[in-house]
């Protein structure tokens, strides 16, 4: 999944993204945690939704002491770009839509006891019934669900919503799991691009929806939690652009005033019936989202905690200079985000053919120097790591350390030795940086220093802004041999890590990694029995790094979000690294 | 040769200035320049401003030496060694520790660069850019203004049209557009990028900065060229180039000096402003860049922000006051 917005791709690209650890709740720890505490608490607190509970009580029990009412201001710098349910694939748009506005087949709930997110049914009555080999899933819709205009939600609408999730031409930014897994996903173009066609993969009978897969898809219930798998009334969504400005709400809030990329007002949807919902509480009367507020202003306003700021919150990470004050305020929420930042050497280029040169590259990243330079808070928004999958993913392997540096120490002497042995001293390393972002320039300087020390010849490529950087990274023929970026999981499973990062058609395979053995292994694991998959993904994680070392792990992300003192129930949803919207309420 | 207007003014005014002066004493001829400098010397504001400007010039020229004297270095240690990695602040100096001579202004959060070194080299960048830009705009402005003013007819009209065209061009928009083009063109070579950014900055500042002086000079020339001494020169067949540069130019010294002294501070501000926007120089220290980085720290680490802000403020204020004094000194109509 993409991190917050295209421009957050900025952050990710420029490595200024915020990331964190420390499984703290909003207990406002005041101590400056050492690296070791953060590391431990991160692993302990890191369950990002591996739980599933098909029998969650409906309606969800009330939170003790929580009362309805209050208006919450949500401020952020990351503009909400794509609010069409079929296209929302940034963590902020997807999280806001699916938690507050649009109901999908399934959804997540925060389990306070286990301190983790749990997958529970939403519009479906359970988490779906697969056939033996997970190539056919059947979901039964609840009765009595209505859109905000009072019209009933039908299974046909659900089918249309699923068909719309195929439409890559109309929704280029959307997630492509329907295309990847559903029957005819490679051929069917979607209802807008191909109005006459049909994927012949969704059949409706009464309230039952059956989806046929092209390949076994045991993770279907997780894909079912995306806003893309939500009902869309075909007659009212003829124009996808108009629908994107006002998607019909099935959840507790509907769109009020909405200026795309700028402000969004969410008001109560009186057609939503709490007695059908297994997770949403919807205590506040309204949310006012302003997504063009500078980060420094956000921190200052919320920390001042005066007047309306007491009911203000953000899902952006706190800036490093404000961290100490934020911790003291007791209104800082920290937690894990299932994202890993990588350096991707372009394996098509001859200079990276030797694994020892790639390992030397890993030893020459300046780790703490570039994290500090990029404004990361080490141990809070950036946690050193060595495995591909971040903590909290059930298929994460036991700690292994290919480079022996703990994922945090450059060792330019050893790197030089490796390069000398491989006769590769003076290997050029060309990577981009953003000249208009001083933090990106500083991070570049830090890496140029260590790379030079190790005997590489750094050739930084300047780009003017983050959009140009994103384009350059996506361009396979760009004059680069090293790309950087982050990957966040779509659901807590190795299936949302290994295939996109290392598979032949992987959307985030910026290393252009292509090993036959790994490709067949990925295929095999996808068809393996579901309860064995986690271990197999874990083994593959370690095998890829040990045997091929195709990416350099630049650390995991973490969240550190601020809220006003009157806001309660704000925790970190570590499936997304976003607030637990469903539980938020305003104190009397 | 005919009396230049300034000299004429002086001879008119001399009896007024010292009506009771004893005769036959100090009747030395004084050039307009000398009068102006005498006036400047007795102007306290001018003297203080000059001292401040001189201070900055010395800092800029001797930047490496100053840095050495203080024992600091621009990029001494990597961030992870110089900083507290949990807070991002320096292990020595403010804001977490007390003042130390090892880092008088402290270390830059995030990178651990010494802020005194950044400041000193920032002064250098500032003055370098401002001086070169002033020189180029002055040359372009004078030449265009002289030609436009002296050439009657179609040439004057064309030049005037170009002048108006340039004046209507939005400066910031031009700079914003040019920056990414330059970055793309020189993306792969850091050294070339640095040079390209430097010269493109000078170019942008010159491109949008010469019109004021050109107009001023054109106006002056328009009135001067009808004066007797120019007419006389034309009659006796002095070549046009000589008329322009030997007859007219000396009479334009006053407006030119004033324009230079007011142009310098404008360019210092422009350089800092563009660096702040991220479209100026990125590969060498600059006050604007430091201010851009320091904004988030205005509460937690005020010295980080205030050092470059005070630098820009002091330099611009001193240059402006000096400019005012220079204008007063060169203006024959002022009386003291």
PDB file of N, CA, C and O in Angstrom, chain A residues 32-35 300 321 325 368-369 372-373 377-378 433 435-436 438-439 441-442 444 449 460-464, chain B residues 76 78-80 83 85-86 88-89 108 110-111 180 183 187-188 190 193 278 282 292-293 296-300:
ATOM      1  N   UNK A  32      13.055   9.106  27.691  1.00  0.00           N
ATOM      2  CA  UNK A  32      13.618   9.019  26.364  1.00  0.00           C
ATOM      3  C   UNK A  32      14.098   7.585  26.200  1.00  0.00           C
ATOM      4  O   UNK A  32      15.130   7.214  26.706  1.00  0.00           O
ATOM      5  N   UNK A  33      13.329   6.807  25.526  1.00  0.00           N
ATOM      6  CA  UNK A  33      13.630   5.386  25.440  1.00  0.00           C
ATOM      7  C   UNK A  33      14.939   5.116  24.729  1.00  0.00           C
ATOM      8  O   UNK A  33      15.211   5.699  23.694  1.00  0.00           O
ATOM      9  N   UNK A  34      15.737   4.263  25.258  1.00  0.00           N
ATOM     10  CA  UNK A  34      16.960   3.839  24.587  1.00  0.00           C
ATOM     11  C   UNK A  34      16.588   2.925  23.441  1.00  0.00           C
ATOM     12  O   UNK A  34      15.438   2.539  23.317  1.00  0.00           O
ATOM     13  N   UNK A  35      17.551   2.592  22.617  1.00  0.00           N
ATOM     14  CA  UNK A  35      17.212   1.780  21.454  1.00  0.00           C
ATOM     15  C   UNK A  35      16.715   0.409  21.888  1.00  0.00           C
ATOM     16  O   UNK A  35      15.817  -0.156  21.279  1.00  0.00           O
ATOM     17  N   UNK A 300       2.293  22.737  16.713  1.00  0.00           N
ATOM     18  CA  UNK A 300       2.158  23.861  17.649  1.00  0.00           C
ATOM     19  C   UNK A 300       0.720  23.996  18.139  1.00  0.00           C
ATOM     20  O   UNK A 300       0.478  24.189  19.328  1.00  0.00           O
ATOM     21  N   UNK A 321      11.700  18.140  16.273  1.00  0.00           N
ATOM     22  CA  UNK A 321      11.902  19.166  17.306  1.00  0.00           C
ATOM     23  C   UNK A 321      10.786  19.207  18.347  1.00  0.00           C
ATOM     24  O   UNK A 321      10.985  19.722  19.449  1.00  0.00           O
ATOM     25  N   UNK A 325       8.345  17.685  23.731  1.00  0.00           N
ATOM     26  CA  UNK A 325       7.152  18.334  24.248  1.00  0.00           C
ATOM     27  C   UNK A 325       5.923  17.439  24.066  1.00  0.00           C
ATOM     28  O   UNK A 325       5.045  17.365  24.924  1.00  0.00           O
ATOM     29  N   UNK A 368      22.160   5.601  10.744  1.00  0.00           N
ATOM     30  CA  UNK A 368      21.756   6.652  11.691  1.00  0.00           C
ATOM     31  C   UNK A 368      21.990   8.050  11.120  1.00  0.00           C
ATOM     32  O   UNK A 368      21.173   8.951  11.313  1.00  0.00           O
ATOM     33  N   UNK A 369      23.113   8.228  10.390  1.00  0.00           N
ATOM     34  CA  UNK A 369      23.391   9.561   9.840  1.00  0.00           C
ATOM     35  C   UNK A 369      22.281  10.016   8.910  1.00  0.00           C
ATOM     36  O   UNK A 369      21.798  11.139   9.000  1.00  0.00           O
ATOM     37  N   UNK A 372      18.935  10.593  10.832  1.00  0.00           N
ATOM     38  CA  UNK A 372      18.928  11.885  11.528  1.00  0.00           C
ATOM     39  C   UNK A 372      18.797  13.020  10.522  1.00  0.00           C
ATOM     40  O   UNK A 372      18.018  13.950  10.707  1.00  0.00           O
ATOM     41  N   UNK A 373      19.581  12.929   9.438  1.00  0.00           N
ATOM     42  CA  UNK A 373      19.564  13.995   8.440  1.00  0.00           C
ATOM     43  C   UNK A 373      18.178  14.156   7.845  1.00  0.00           C
ATOM     44  O   UNK A 373      17.749  15.249   7.529  1.00  0.00           O
ATOM     45  N   UNK A 377      13.019  10.173  13.818  1.00  0.00           N
ATOM     46  CA  UNK A 377      13.308   9.998  15.225  1.00  0.00           C
ATOM     47  C   UNK A 377      13.651   8.523  15.390  1.00  0.00           C
ATOM     48  O   UNK A 377      12.779   7.661  15.266  1.00  0.00           O
ATOM     49  N   UNK A 378      14.918   8.245  15.638  1.00  0.00           N
ATOM     50  CA  UNK A 378      15.344   6.846  15.657  1.00  0.00           C
ATOM     51  C   UNK A 378      14.718   6.141  16.851  1.00  0.00           C
ATOM     52  O   UNK A 378      14.758   6.638  17.975  1.00  0.00           O
ATOM     53  N   UNK A 433      18.163  12.464  -5.455  1.00  0.00           N
ATOM     54  CA  UNK A 433      17.795  13.215  -4.258  1.00  0.00           C
ATOM     55  C   UNK A 433      17.050  14.461  -4.726  1.00  0.00           C
ATOM     56  O   UNK A 433      17.125  14.827  -5.888  1.00  0.00           O
ATOM     57  N   UNK A 435      16.445  18.331  -4.691  1.00  0.00           N
ATOM     58  CA  UNK A 435      17.205  19.528  -4.324  1.00  0.00           C
ATOM     59  C   UNK A 435      16.370  20.530  -3.542  1.00  0.00           C
ATOM     60  O   UNK A 435      16.904  21.308  -2.776  1.00  0.00           O
ATOM     61  N   UNK A 436      15.037  20.522  -3.739  1.00  0.00           N
ATOM     62  CA  UNK A 436      14.238  21.528  -3.051  1.00  0.00           C
ATOM     63  C   UNK A 436      13.929  21.118  -1.619  1.00  0.00           C
ATOM     64  O   UNK A 436      13.310  21.868  -0.887  1.00  0.00           O
ATOM     65  N   UNK A 438      15.668  20.313   1.805  1.00  0.00           N
ATOM     66  CA  UNK A 438      16.967  20.315   2.472  1.00  0.00           C
ATOM     67  C   UNK A 438      17.244  19.006   3.201  1.00  0.00           C
ATOM     68  O   UNK A 438      18.404  18.581   3.301  1.00  0.00           O
ATOM     69  N   UNK A 439      16.206  18.353   3.700  1.00  0.00           N
ATOM     70  CA  UNK A 439      16.433  17.100   4.420  1.00  0.00           C
ATOM     71  C   UNK A 439      16.948  16.028   3.463  1.00  0.00           C
ATOM     72  O   UNK A 439      17.801  15.217   3.806  1.00  0.00           O
ATOM     73  N   UNK A 441      18.667  16.633   0.783  1.00  0.00           N
ATOM     74  CA  UNK A 441      20.049  16.984   0.447  1.00  0.00           C
ATOM     75  C   UNK A 441      20.984  16.523   1.566  1.00  0.00           C
ATOM     76  O   UNK A 441      22.048  15.955   1.314  1.00  0.00           O
ATOM     77  N   UNK A 442      20.565  16.730   2.820  1.00  0.00           N
ATOM     78  CA  UNK A 442      21.404  16.318   3.948  1.00  0.00           C
ATOM     79  C   UNK A 442      21.595  14.808   3.960  1.00  0.00           C
ATOM     80  O   UNK A 442      22.697  14.305   4.205  1.00  0.00           O
ATOM     81  N   UNK A 444      21.428  12.826   1.446  1.00  0.00           N
ATOM     82  CA  UNK A 444      22.318  12.502   0.323  1.00  0.00           C
ATOM     83  C   UNK A 444      23.776  12.721   0.738  1.00  0.00           C
ATOM     84  O   UNK A 444      24.632  11.862   0.513  1.00  0.00           O
ATOM     85  N   UNK A 449      29.116  10.430   1.787  1.00  0.00           N
ATOM     86  CA  UNK A 449      30.298  10.318   2.630  1.00  0.00           C
ATOM     87  C   UNK A 449      30.662   8.849   2.878  1.00  0.00           C
ATOM     88  O   UNK A 449      31.796   8.435   2.650  1.00  0.00           O
ATOM     89  N   UNK A 460      25.213  11.128  -7.212  1.00  0.00           N
ATOM     90  CA  UNK A 460      23.824  11.500  -6.920  1.00  0.00           C
ATOM     91  C   UNK A 460      23.204  12.227  -8.104  1.00  0.00           C
ATOM     92  O   UNK A 460      23.875  13.021  -8.764  1.00  0.00           O
ATOM     93  N   UNK A 461      21.961  11.907  -8.379  1.00  0.00           N
ATOM     94  CA  UNK A 461      21.240  12.540  -9.477  1.00  0.00           C
ATOM     95  C   UNK A 461      20.220  13.500  -8.873  1.00  0.00           C
ATOM     96  O   UNK A 461      19.380  13.094  -8.081  1.00  0.00           O
ATOM     97  N   UNK A 462      20.331  14.765  -9.241  1.00  0.00           N
ATOM     98  CA  UNK A 462      19.437  15.760  -8.642  1.00  0.00           C
ATOM     99  C   UNK A 462      18.099  15.773  -9.365  1.00  0.00           C
ATOM    100  O   UNK A 462      18.051  15.728 -10.592  1.00  0.00           O
ATOM    101  N   UNK A 463      17.022  15.800  -8.600  1.00  0.00           N
ATOM    102  CA  UNK A 463      15.712  16.080  -9.194  1.00  0.00           C
ATOM    103  C   UNK A 463      15.124  17.263  -8.451  1.00  0.00           C
ATOM    104  O   UNK A 463      15.428  17.495  -7.280  1.00  0.00           O
ATOM    105  N   UNK A 464      14.286  18.032  -9.162  1.00  0.00           N
ATOM    106  CA  UNK A 464      13.846  19.304  -8.601  1.00  0.00           C
ATOM    107  C   UNK A 464      12.820  19.114  -7.495  1.00  0.00           C
ATOM    108  O   UNK A 464      12.827  19.820  -6.507  1.00  0.00           O
TER     109      UNK A 464
ATOM    110  N   UNK B  76      32.324  18.299  10.008  1.00  0.00           N
ATOM    111  CA  UNK B  76      33.382  17.637  10.750  1.00  0.00           C
ATOM    112  C   UNK B  76      33.080  16.156  10.938  1.00  0.00           C
ATOM    113  O   UNK B  76      33.795  15.290  10.456  1.00  0.00           O
ATOM    114  N   UNK B  78      30.135  12.823  11.229  1.00  0.00           N
ATOM    115  CA  UNK B  78      28.785  12.418  10.818  1.00  0.00           C
ATOM    116  C   UNK B  78      27.788  12.638  11.941  1.00  0.00           C
ATOM    117  O   UNK B  78      28.156  12.674  13.130  1.00  0.00           O
ATOM    118  N   UNK B  79      26.537  12.798  11.569  1.00  0.00           N
ATOM    119  CA  UNK B  79      25.488  13.104  12.525  1.00  0.00           C
ATOM    120  C   UNK B  79      25.431  12.141  13.686  1.00  0.00           C
ATOM    121  O   UNK B  79      25.264  12.534  14.843  1.00  0.00           O
ATOM    122  N   UNK B  80      25.631  10.838  13.413  1.00  0.00           N
ATOM    123  CA  UNK B  80      25.447   9.860  14.481  1.00  0.00           C
ATOM    124  C   UNK B  80      26.513  10.009  15.558  1.00  0.00           C
ATOM    125  O   UNK B  80      26.326   9.573  16.687  1.00  0.00           O
ATOM    126  N   UNK B  83      25.671  13.892  17.359  1.00  0.00           N
ATOM    127  CA  UNK B  83      24.346  14.212  17.891  1.00  0.00           C
ATOM    128  C   UNK B  83      23.865  13.147  18.863  1.00  0.00           C
ATOM    129  O   UNK B  83      24.278  11.997  18.806  1.00  0.00           O
ATOM    130  N   UNK B  85      21.299  10.724  19.346  1.00  0.00           N
ATOM    131  CA  UNK B  85      20.463  10.174  18.278  1.00  0.00           C
ATOM    132  C   UNK B  85      18.994  10.065  18.687  1.00  0.00           C
ATOM    133  O   UNK B  85      18.142   9.832  17.849  1.00  0.00           O
ATOM    134  N   UNK B  86      18.681  10.253  19.962  1.00  0.00           N
ATOM    135  CA  UNK B  86      17.265  10.167  20.341  1.00  0.00           C
ATOM    136  C   UNK B  86      16.559  11.507  20.219  1.00  0.00           C
ATOM    137  O   UNK B  86      15.366  11.569  20.000  1.00  0.00           O
ATOM    138  N   UNK B  88      18.209  14.227  18.429  1.00  0.00           N
ATOM    139  CA  UNK B  88      18.680  14.899  17.223  1.00  0.00           C
ATOM    140  C   UNK B  88      19.469  16.167  17.498  1.00  0.00           C
ATOM    141  O   UNK B  88      19.869  16.847  16.578  1.00  0.00           O
ATOM    142  N   UNK B  89      19.685  16.502  18.788  1.00  0.00           N
ATOM    143  CA  UNK B  89      20.457  17.709  19.100  1.00  0.00           C
ATOM    144  C   UNK B  89      21.910  17.350  19.355  1.00  0.00           C
ATOM    145  O   UNK B  89      22.239  16.204  19.664  1.00  0.00           O
ATOM    146  N   UNK B 108      24.163  21.793  14.140  1.00  0.00           N
ATOM    147  CA  UNK B 108      22.888  21.734  13.440  1.00  0.00           C
ATOM    148  C   UNK B 108      22.186  20.415  13.750  1.00  0.00           C
ATOM    149  O   UNK B 108      22.775  19.353  13.567  1.00  0.00           O
ATOM    150  N   UNK B 110      20.037  17.164  13.231  1.00  0.00           N
ATOM    151  CA  UNK B 110      19.914  16.276  12.063  1.00  0.00           C
ATOM    152  C   UNK B 110      21.238  15.968  11.385  1.00  0.00           C
ATOM    153  O   UNK B 110      21.471  14.831  11.035  1.00  0.00           O
ATOM    154  N   UNK B 111      22.099  16.975  11.172  1.00  0.00           N
ATOM    155  CA  UNK B 111      23.317  16.650  10.439  1.00  0.00           C
ATOM    156  C   UNK B 111      24.571  16.772  11.287  1.00  0.00           C
ATOM    157  O   UNK B 111      25.579  16.162  10.975  1.00  0.00           O
ATOM    158  N   UNK B 180      13.950  24.052 -11.766  1.00  0.00           N
ATOM    159  CA  UNK B 180      13.904  22.639 -12.161  1.00  0.00           C
ATOM    160  C   UNK B 180      14.579  22.364 -13.495  1.00  0.00           C
ATOM    161  O   UNK B 180      15.151  21.293 -13.692  1.00  0.00           O
ATOM    162  N   UNK B 183      18.199  22.091 -12.713  1.00  0.00           N
ATOM    163  CA  UNK B 183      18.461  20.858 -11.970  1.00  0.00           C
ATOM    164  C   UNK B 183      18.435  19.667 -12.926  1.00  0.00           C
ATOM    165  O   UNK B 183      19.302  18.798 -12.885  1.00  0.00           O
ATOM    166  N   UNK B 187      21.701  17.302 -13.719  1.00  0.00           N
ATOM    167  CA  UNK B 187      21.338  16.413 -12.620  1.00  0.00           C
ATOM    168  C   UNK B 187      22.466  15.488 -12.199  1.00  0.00           C
ATOM    169  O   UNK B 187      22.641  15.212 -11.025  1.00  0.00           O
ATOM    170  N   UNK B 188      23.250  14.993 -13.155  1.00  0.00           N
ATOM    171  CA  UNK B 188      24.114  13.873 -12.807  1.00  0.00           C
ATOM    172  C   UNK B 188      25.475  14.283 -12.286  1.00  0.00           C
ATOM    173  O   UNK B 188      26.207  13.458 -11.769  1.00  0.00           O
ATOM    174  N   UNK B 190      27.511  16.621  -9.665  1.00  0.00           N
ATOM    175  CA  UNK B 190      27.334  17.537  -8.542  1.00  0.00           C
ATOM    176  C   UNK B 190      28.088  18.840  -8.721  1.00  0.00           C
ATOM    177  O   UNK B 190      27.569  19.910  -8.448  1.00  0.00           O
ATOM    178  N   UNK B 193      26.449  20.945 -11.240  1.00  0.00           N
ATOM    179  CA  UNK B 193      25.175  21.439 -10.736  1.00  0.00           C
ATOM    180  C   UNK B 193      25.389  22.651  -9.845  1.00  0.00           C
ATOM    181  O   UNK B 193      24.680  23.652  -9.937  1.00  0.00           O
ATOM    182  N   UNK B 278      14.045  26.876  -1.612  1.00  0.00           N
ATOM    183  CA  UNK B 278      14.639  25.660  -2.154  1.00  0.00           C
ATOM    184  C   UNK B 278      14.980  25.757  -3.618  1.00  0.00           C
ATOM    185  O   UNK B 278      15.227  24.763  -4.271  1.00  0.00           O
ATOM    186  N   UNK B 282      21.872  24.904  -3.488  1.00  0.00           N
ATOM    187  CA  UNK B 282      21.583  23.834  -2.531  1.00  0.00           C
ATOM    188  C   UNK B 282      22.834  23.129  -2.075  1.00  0.00           C
ATOM    189  O   UNK B 282      22.829  22.421  -1.091  1.00  0.00           O
ATOM    190  N   UNK B 292      15.400  28.111   6.519  1.00  0.00           N
ATOM    191  CA  UNK B 292      14.386  27.134   6.108  1.00  0.00           C
ATOM    192  C   UNK B 292      14.405  25.922   7.025  1.00  0.00           C
ATOM    193  O   UNK B 292      13.375  25.446   7.497  1.00  0.00           O
ATOM    194  N   UNK B 293      15.602  25.396   7.311  1.00  0.00           N
ATOM    195  CA  UNK B 293      15.696  24.221   8.163  1.00  0.00           C
ATOM    196  C   UNK B 293      15.331  24.531   9.603  1.00  0.00           C
ATOM    197  O   UNK B 293      14.835  23.680  10.334  1.00  0.00           O
ATOM    198  N   UNK B 296      11.301  25.016  12.188  1.00  0.00           N
ATOM    199  CA  UNK B 296      10.620  24.126  13.137  1.00  0.00           C
ATOM    200  C   UNK B 296      11.202  24.203  14.537  1.00  0.00           C
ATOM    201  O   UNK B 296      10.602  23.737  15.496  1.00  0.00           O
ATOM    202  N   UNK B 297      12.404  24.768  14.653  1.00  0.00           N
ATOM    203  CA  UNK B 297      13.092  24.751  15.942  1.00  0.00           C
ATOM    204  C   UNK B 297      12.988  26.082  16.672  1.00  0.00           C
ATOM    205  O   UNK B 297      13.723  26.324  17.603  1.00  0.00           O
ATOM    206  N   UNK B 298      12.102  26.979  16.209  1.00  0.00           N
ATOM    207  CA  UNK B 298      12.153  28.333  16.749  1.00  0.00           C
ATOM    208  C   UNK B 298      11.914  28.371  18.251  1.00  0.00           C
ATOM    209  O   UNK B 298      12.345  29.273  18.936  1.00  0.00           O
ATOM    210  N   UNK B 299      11.233  27.350  18.759  1.00  0.00           N
ATOM    211  CA  UNK B 299      10.985  27.321  20.184  1.00  0.00           C
ATOM    212  C   UNK B 299      12.074  26.552  20.922  1.00  0.00           C
ATOM    213  O   UNK B 299      12.606  26.999  21.919  1.00  0.00           O
ATOM    214  N   UNK B 300      12.393  25.382  20.384  1.00  0.00           N
ATOM    215  CA  UNK B 300      13.300  24.490  21.094  1.00  0.00           C
ATOM    216  C   UNK B 300      14.751  24.943  20.990  1.00  0.00           C
ATOM    217  O   UNK B 300      15.553  24.685  21.883  1.00  0.00           O
TER     218      UNK B 300
END
